Amino acid sequence: MPGNHGHTLRFIEFMDVGATNGWQLGSVVPAAEVLRLLQAEWPLEPITADPRGVAHRWRYADGGGEVGLITSVTAPFCADCDRARLAADGHLYTCLFAKAGLDLKTSLRAGYGDADLAALLASLWKRRADRYSELRSADTAGLPKVEMSHIGG
């Protein structure tokens, strides 16, 4: 049984991040289907939601581990997202679907201190309107996006 090792498994729905993964909505296996398949083999119990996380969490009934399901396509959570990613080139992205990031490297090299960086990040976060997954439609399909391999998944 997977739960005997104490590992946490995470299943994320196939997302249309970037332009090179051949994404099609019909290729998405909904998290509800993954949960159904898992529960057919191993009894699972829901875990109270962690307000800091994006996964819906379930524990094996034997207490040996847990599973997380990330519903980025079938039940997007853009409004509650608190994630950002810093790419190796120094750009900070507030969304996996962003087409551009904030250039922190230049600010750091210009001598920005902790307070300056905190203000810059707070301003960016207050202005963010990343809602691609909630708005996903034929109108968003052609928008330019950064490749997940560039900013980390």
JSON list of C-alpha atoms in Angstrom, two decimals:
[
{"chain": "A", "resi": 1, "resn": "MET", "atom": "CA", "xyz": [0.00, 0.00, 0.00]},
{"chain": "A", "resi": 2, "resn": "PRO", "atom": "CA", "xyz": [1.44, 3.47, -0.89]},
{"chain": "A", "resi": 3, "resn": "GLY", "atom": "CA", "xyz": [0.67, 4.83, 2.58]},
{"chain": "A", "resi": 4, "resn": "ASN", "atom": "CA", "xyz": [3.09, 2.52, 4.36]},
{"chain": "A", "resi": 5, "resn": "HIS", "atom": "CA", "xyz": [6.09, 4.64, 3.45]},
{"chain": "A", "resi": 6, "resn": "GLY", "atom": "CA", "xyz": [4.88, 7.91, 4.93]},
{"chain": "A", "resi": 7, "resn": "HIS", "atom": "CA", "xyz": [5.38, 9.72, 1.62]},
{"chain": "A", "resi": 8, "resn": "THR", "atom": "CA", "xyz": [3.06, 12.45, 0.44]},
{"chain": "A", "resi": 9, "resn": "LEU", "atom": "CA", "xyz": [1.98, 12.11, -3.17]},
{"chain": "A", "resi": 10, "resn": "ARG", "atom": "CA", "xyz": [0.74, 15.14, -5.10]},
{"chain": "A", "resi": 11, "resn": "PHE", "atom": "CA", "xyz": [-1.34, 14.89, -8.25]},
{"chain": "A", "resi": 12, "resn": "ILE", "atom": "CA", "xyz": [-1.74, 18.07, -10.29]},
{"chain": "A", "resi": 13, "resn": "GLU", "atom": "CA", "xyz": [-4.08, 18.35, -13.21]},
{"chain": "A", "resi": 14, "resn": "PHE", "atom": "CA", "xyz": [-2.34, 18.68, -16.57]},
{"chain": "A", "resi": 15, "resn": "MET", "atom": "CA", "xyz": [-2.00, 22.43, -17.09]},
{"chain": "A", "resi": 16, "resn": "ASP", "atom": "CA", "xyz": [-1.60, 24.58, -20.18]},
{"chain": "A", "resi": 17, "resn": "VAL", "atom": "CA", "xyz": [1.56, 26.27, -18.93]},
{"chain": "A", "resi": 18, "resn": "GLY", "atom": "CA", "xyz": [3.80, 27.45, -21.74]},
{"chain": "A", "resi": 19, "resn": "ALA", "atom": "CA", "xyz": [3.30, 26.61, -25.37]},
{"chain": "A", "resi": 20, "resn": "THR", "atom": "CA", "xyz": [5.35, 23.44, -25.81]},
{"chain": "A", "resi": 21, "resn": "ASN", "atom": "CA", "xyz": [3.47, 20.76, -23.86]},
{"chain": "A", "resi": 22, "resn": "GLY", "atom": "CA", "xyz": [0.70, 20.08, -26.40]},
{"chain": "A", "resi": 23, "resn": "TRP", "atom": "CA", "xyz": [-2.02, 20.79, -23.83]},
{"chain": "A", "resi": 24, "resn": "GLN", "atom": "CA", "xyz": [-5.63, 20.09, -24.71]},
{"chain": "A", "resi": 25, "resn": "LEU", "atom": "CA", "xyz": [-8.53, 20.29, -22.28]},
{"chain": "A", "resi": 26, "resn": "GLY", "atom": "CA", "xyz": [-9.60, 16.80, -23.29]},
{"chain": "A", "resi": 27, "resn": "SER", "atom": "CA", "xyz": [-6.27, 15.45, -22.02]},
{"chain": "A", "resi": 28, "resn": "VAL", "atom": "CA", "xyz": [-6.90, 16.65, -18.47]},
{"chain": "A", "resi": 29, "resn": "VAL", "atom": "CA", "xyz": [-7.70, 13.93, -15.95]},
{"chain": "A", "resi": 30, "resn": "PRO", "atom": "CA", "xyz": [-9.84, 15.78, -13.39]},
{"chain": "A", "resi": 31, "resn": "ALA", "atom": "CA", "xyz": [-8.71, 15.52, -9.77]},
{"chain": "A", "resi": 32, "resn": "ALA", "atom": "CA", "xyz": [-12.12, 14.05, -8.91]},
{"chain": "A", "resi": 33, "resn": "GLU", "atom": "CA", "xyz": [-11.37, 11.13, -11.25]},
{"chain": "A", "resi": 34, "resn": "VAL", "atom": "CA", "xyz": [-7.92, 10.64, -9.71]},
{"chain": "A", "resi": 35, "resn": "LEU", "atom": "CA", "xyz": [-9.51, 10.62, -6.25]},
{"chain": "A", "resi": 36, "resn": "ARG", "atom": "CA", "xyz": [-12.11, 8.07, -7.37]},
{"chain": "A", "resi": 37, "resn": "LEU", "atom": "CA", "xyz": [-9.39, 5.78, -8.75]},
{"chain": "A", "resi": 38, "resn": "LEU", "atom": "CA", "xyz": [-7.30, 6.08, -5.58]},
{"chain": "A", "resi": 39, "resn": "GLN", "atom": "CA", "xyz": [-10.24, 5.46, -3.29]},
{"chain": "A", "resi": 40, "resn": "ALA", "atom": "CA", "xyz": [-11.15, 2.35, -5.26]},
{"chain": "A", "resi": 41, "resn": "GLU", "atom": "CA", "xyz": [-7.82, 0.86, -4.12]},
{"chain": "A", "resi": 42, "resn": "TRP", "atom": "CA", "xyz": [-7.08, 2.53, -0.77]},
{"chain": "A", "resi": 43, "resn": "PRO", "atom": "CA", "xyz": [-9.49, 4.06, 1.75]},
{"chain": "A", "resi": 44, "resn": "LEU", "atom": "CA", "xyz": [-8.87, 7.80, 2.06]},
{"chain": "A", "resi": 45, "resn": "GLU", "atom": "CA", "xyz": [-10.10, 10.37, 4.57]},
{"chain": "A", "resi": 46, "resn": "PRO", "atom": "CA", "xyz": [-10.13, 14.14, 3.92]},
{"chain": "A", "resi": 47, "resn": "ILE", "atom": "CA", "xyz": [-7.69, 16.30, 5.86]},
{"chain": "A", "resi": 48, "resn": "THR", "atom": "CA", "xyz": [-8.76, 19.77, 6.95]},
{"chain": "A", "resi": 49, "resn": "ALA", "atom": "CA", "xyz": [-7.62, 22.30, 4.36]},
{"chain": "A", "resi": 50, "resn": "ASP", "atom": "CA", "xyz": [-4.32, 24.05, 4.99]},
{"chain": "A", "resi": 51, "resn": "PRO", "atom": "CA", "xyz": [-4.85, 27.75, 4.22]},
{"chain": "A", "resi": 52, "resn": "ARG", "atom": "CA", "xyz": [-1.23, 27.95, 3.05]},
{"chain": "A", "resi": 53, "resn": "GLY", "atom": "CA", "xyz": [-1.56, 25.17, 0.50]},
{"chain": "A", "resi": 54, "resn": "VAL", "atom": "CA", "xyz": [-3.07, 24.65, -2.90]},
{"chain": "A", "resi": 55, "resn": "ALA", "atom": "CA", "xyz": [-3.70, 20.90, -2.59]},
{"chain": "A", "resi": 56, "resn": "HIS", "atom": "CA", "xyz": [-6.86, 19.22, -1.36]},
{"chain": "A", "resi": 57, "resn": "ARG", "atom": "CA", "xyz": [-5.35, 16.72, 1.04]},
{"chain": "A", "resi": 58, "resn": "TRP", "atom": "CA", "xyz": [-6.44, 13.17, 1.91]},
{"chain": "A", "resi": 59, "resn": "ARG", "atom": "CA", "xyz": [-4.83, 10.68, 4.30]},
{"chain": "A", "resi": 60, "resn": "TYR", "atom": "CA", "xyz": [-4.75, 6.94, 3.94]},
{"chain": "A", "resi": 61, "resn": "ALA", "atom": "CA", "xyz": [-7.20, 5.46, 6.44]},
{"chain": "A", "resi": 62, "resn": "ASP", "atom": "CA", "xyz": [-4.36, 3.38, 7.91]},
{"chain": "A", "resi": 63, "resn": "GLY", "atom": "CA", "xyz": [-2.54, 6.63, 8.78]},
{"chain": "A", "resi": 64, "resn": "GLY", "atom": "CA", "xyz": [0.48, 5.73, 6.69]},
{"chain": "A", "resi": 65, "resn": "GLY", "atom": "CA", "xyz": [0.68, 8.78, 4.46]},
{"chain": "A", "resi": 66, "resn": "GLU", "atom": "CA", "xyz": [-1.28, 11.27, 2.44]},
{"chain": "A", "resi": 67, "resn": "VAL", "atom": "CA", "xyz": [-2.24, 12.34, -1.05]},
{"chain": "A", "resi": 68, "resn": "GLY", "atom": "CA", "xyz": [-2.78, 15.84, -2.37]},
{"chain": "A", "resi": 69, "resn": "LEU", "atom": "CA", "xyz": [-4.88, 16.79, -5.37]},
{"chain": "A", "resi": 70, "resn": "ILE", "atom": "CA", "xyz": [-4.26, 20.11, -7.10]},
{"chain": "A", "resi": 71, "resn": "THR", "atom": "CA", "xyz": [-7.29, 21.22, -9.13]},
{"chain": "A", "resi": 72, "resn": "SER", "atom": "CA", "xyz": [-5.65, 23.93, -11.22]},
{"chain": "A", "resi": 73, "resn": "VAL", "atom": "CA", "xyz": [-7.95, 23.30, -14.20]},
{"chain": "A", "resi": 74, "resn": "THR", "atom": "CA", "xyz": [-11.27, 21.97, -12.86]},
{"chain": "A", "resi": 75, "resn": "ALA", "atom": "CA", "xyz": [-11.43, 24.19, -9.75]},
{"chain": "A", "resi": 76, "resn": "PRO", "atom": "CA", "xyz": [-8.89, 27.02, -10.13]},
{"chain": "A", "resi": 77, "resn": "PHE", "atom": "CA", "xyz": [-7.78, 28.89, -7.02]},
{"chain": "A", "resi": 78, "resn": "CYS", "atom": "CA", "xyz": [-6.31, 32.09, -8.49]},
{"chain": "A", "resi": 79, "resn": "ALA", "atom": "CA", "xyz": [-8.05, 34.35, -5.97]},
{"chain": "A", "resi": 80, "resn": "ASP", "atom": "CA", "xyz": [-6.41, 32.52, -3.05]},
{"chain": "A", "resi": 81, "resn": "CYS", "atom": "CA", "xyz": [-3.03, 31.88, -4.66]},
{"chain": "A", "resi": 82, "resn": "ASP", "atom": "CA", "xyz": [-0.06, 33.10, -2.65]},
{"chain": "A", "resi": 83, "resn": "ARG", "atom": "CA", "xyz": [2.68, 31.60, -4.82]},
{"chain": "A", "resi": 84, "resn": "ALA", "atom": "CA", "xyz": [5.51, 33.33, -6.61]},
{"chain": "A", "resi": 85, "resn": "ARG", "atom": "CA", "xyz": [8.51, 31.89, -8.44]},
{"chain": "A", "resi": 86, "resn": "LEU", "atom": "CA", "xyz": [11.97, 33.32, -8.85]},
{"chain": "A", "resi": 87, "resn": "ALA", "atom": "CA", "xyz": [13.63, 32.26, -12.10]},
{"chain": "A", "resi": 88, "resn": "ALA", "atom": "CA", "xyz": [17.36, 31.75, -12.43]},
{"chain": "A", "resi": 89, "resn": "ASP", "atom": "CA", "xyz": [17.60, 34.98, -14.46]},
{"chain": "A", "resi": 90, "resn": "GLY", "atom": "CA", "xyz": [16.34, 37.04, -11.49]},
{"chain": "A", "resi": 91, "resn": "HIS", "atom": "CA", "xyz": [12.75, 37.57, -12.65]},
{"chain": "A", "resi": 92, "resn": "LEU", "atom": "CA", "xyz": [9.94, 37.01, -10.16]},
{"chain": "A", "resi": 93, "resn": "TYR", "atom": "CA", "xyz": [6.71, 35.56, -11.54]},
{"chain": "A", "resi": 94, "resn": "THR", "atom": "CA", "xyz": [3.42, 35.88, -9.66]},
{"chain": "A", "resi": 95, "resn": "CYS", "atom": "CA", "xyz": [1.70, 33.28, -11.83]},
{"chain": "A", "resi": 96, "resn": "LEU", "atom": "CA", "xyz": [2.69, 30.17, -13.75]},
{"chain": "A", "resi": 97, "resn": "PHE", "atom": "CA", "xyz": [0.83, 31.67, -16.69]},
{"chain": "A", "resi": 98, "resn": "ALA", "atom": "CA", "xyz": [2.64, 35.01, -16.62]},
{"chain": "A", "resi": 99, "resn": "LYS", "atom": "CA", "xyz": [4.21, 36.24, -19.82]},
{"chain": "A", "resi": 100, "resn": "ALA", "atom": "CA", "xyz": [6.71, 38.44, -17.96]},
{"chain": "A", "resi": 101, "resn": "GLY", "atom": "CA", "xyz": [8.23, 38.72, -14.53]},
{"chain": "A", "resi": 102, "resn": "LEU", "atom": "CA", "xyz": [9.57, 41.48, -12.30]},
{"chain": "A", "resi": 103, "resn": "ASP", "atom": "CA", "xyz": [13.31, 41.96, -12.79]},
{"chain": "A", "resi": 104, "resn": "LEU", "atom": "CA", "xyz": [14.69, 41.68, -9.26]},
{"chain": "A", "resi": 105, "resn": "LYS", "atom": "CA", "xyz": [18.29, 41.14, -10.35]},
{"chain": "A", "resi": 106, "resn": "THR", "atom": "CA", "xyz": [18.58, 44.69, -11.66]},
{"chain": "A", "resi": 107, "resn": "SER", "atom": "CA", "xyz": [17.10, 46.10, -8.44]},
{"chain": "A", "resi": 108, "resn": "LEU", "atom": "CA", "xyz": [19.52, 44.06, -6.33]},
{"chain": "A", "resi": 109, "resn": "ARG", "atom": "CA", "xyz": [22.49, 45.14, -8.42]},
{"chain": "A", "resi": 110, "resn": "ALA", "atom": "CA", "xyz": [21.33, 48.76, -8.10]},
{"chain": "A", "resi": 111, "resn": "GLY", "atom": "CA", "xyz": [21.71, 48.43, -4.33]},
{"chain": "A", "resi": 112, "resn": "TYR", "atom": "CA", "xyz": [18.11, 47.98, -3.20]},
{"chain": "A", "resi": 113, "resn": "GLY", "atom": "CA", "xyz": [18.05, 47.15, 0.49]},
{"chain": "A", "resi": 114, "resn": "ASP", "atom": "CA", "xyz": [15.62, 44.94, 2.36]},
{"chain": "A", "resi": 115, "resn": "ALA", "atom": "CA", "xyz": [13.08, 47.74, 2.87]},
{"chain": "A", "resi": 116, "resn": "ASP", "atom": "CA", "xyz": [13.24, 48.74, -0.81]},
{"chain": "A", "resi": 117, "resn": "LEU", "atom": "CA", "xyz": [12.76, 45.14, -1.94]},
{"chain": "A", "resi": 118, "resn": "ALA", "atom": "CA", "xyz": [9.90, 44.62, 0.51]},
{"chain": "A", "resi": 119, "resn": "ALA", "atom": "CA", "xyz": [8.14, 47.72, -0.84]},
{"chain": "A", "resi": 120, "resn": "LEU", "atom": "CA", "xyz": [8.73, 46.63, -4.44]},
{"chain": "A", "resi": 121, "resn": "LEU", "atom": "CA", "xyz": [7.32, 43.15, -3.75]},
{"chain": "A", "resi": 122, "resn": "ALA", "atom": "CA", "xyz": [4.35, 44.51, -1.79]},
{"chain": "A", "resi": 123, "resn": "SER", "atom": "CA", "xyz": [3.52, 46.87, -4.64]},
{"chain": "A", "resi": 124, "resn": "LEU", "atom": "CA", "xyz": [3.76, 44.04, -7.18]},
{"chain": "A", "resi": 125, "resn": "TRP", "atom": "CA", "xyz": [1.55, 41.77, -5.09]},
{"chain": "A", "resi": 126, "resn": "LYS", "atom": "CA", "xyz": [-1.12, 44.44, -4.58]},
{"chain": "A", "resi": 127, "resn": "ARG", "atom": "CA", "xyz": [-1.26, 45.12, -8.34]},
{"chain": "A", "resi": 128, "resn": "ARG", "atom": "CA", "xyz": [-1.34, 41.50, -9.45]},
{"chain": "A", "resi": 129, "resn": "ALA", "atom": "CA", "xyz": [-4.36, 40.41, -11.41]},
{"chain": "A", "resi": 130, "resn": "ASP", "atom": "CA", "xyz": [-3.23, 36.91, -12.37]},
{"chain": "A", "resi": 131, "resn": "ARG", "atom": "CA", "xyz": [-6.41, 34.93, -12.98]},
{"chain": "A", "resi": 132, "resn": "TYR", "atom": "CA", "xyz": [-5.56, 32.90, -16.06]},
{"chain": "A", "resi": 133, "resn": "SER", "atom": "CA", "xyz": [-6.89, 29.60, -14.71]},
{"chain": "A", "resi": 134, "resn": "GLU", "atom": "CA", "xyz": [-10.18, 31.18, -13.66]},
{"chain": "A", "resi": 135, "resn": "LEU", "atom": "CA", "xyz": [-10.54, 32.89, -17.04]},
{"chain": "A", "resi": 136, "resn": "ARG", "atom": "CA", "xyz": [-9.31, 29.97, -19.17]},
{"chain": "A", "resi": 137, "resn": "SER", "atom": "CA", "xyz": [-11.17, 30.05, -22.48]},
{"chain": "A", "resi": 138, "resn": "ALA", "atom": "CA", "xyz": [-10.61, 30.23, -26.20]},
{"chain": "A", "resi": 139, "resn": "ASP", "atom": "CA", "xyz": [-9.70, 33.90, -25.62]},
{"chain": "A", "resi": 140, "resn": "THR", "atom": "CA", "xyz": [-6.81, 33.03, -23.27]},
{"chain": "A", "resi": 141, "resn": "ALA", "atom": "CA", "xyz": [-5.47, 30.04, -25.22]},
{"chain": "A", "resi": 142, "resn": "GLY", "atom": "CA", "xyz": [-3.32, 32.13, -27.56]},
{"chain": "A", "resi": 143, "resn": "LEU", "atom": "CA", "xyz": [-1.86, 34.45, -24.94]},
{"chain": "A", "resi": 144, "resn": "PRO", "atom": "CA", "xyz": [1.92, 34.32, -24.59]},
{"chain": "A", "resi": 145, "resn": "LYS", "atom": "CA", "xyz": [3.11, 32.41, -21.52]},
{"chain": "A", "resi": 146, "resn": "VAL", "atom": "CA", "xyz": [6.44, 31.64, -19.95]},
{"chain": "A", "resi": 147, "resn": "GLU", "atom": "CA", "xyz": [7.51, 27.98, -20.10]},
{"chain": "A", "resi": 148, "resn": "MET", "atom": "CA", "xyz": [7.24, 26.18, -16.75]},
{"chain": "A", "resi": 149, "resn": "SER", "atom": "CA", "xyz": [10.74, 24.78, -17.28]},
{"chain": "A", "resi": 150, "resn": "HIS", "atom": "CA", "xyz": [12.01, 28.37, -17.22]},
{"chain": "A", "resi": 151, "resn": "ILE", "atom": "CA", "xyz": [10.46, 29.34, -13.88]},
{"chain": "A", "resi": 152, "resn": "GLY", "atom": "CA", "xyz": [10.07, 25.99, -12.13]},
{"chain": "A", "resi": 153, "resn": "GLY", "atom": "CA", "xyz": [6.84, 24.18, -11.41]}
]
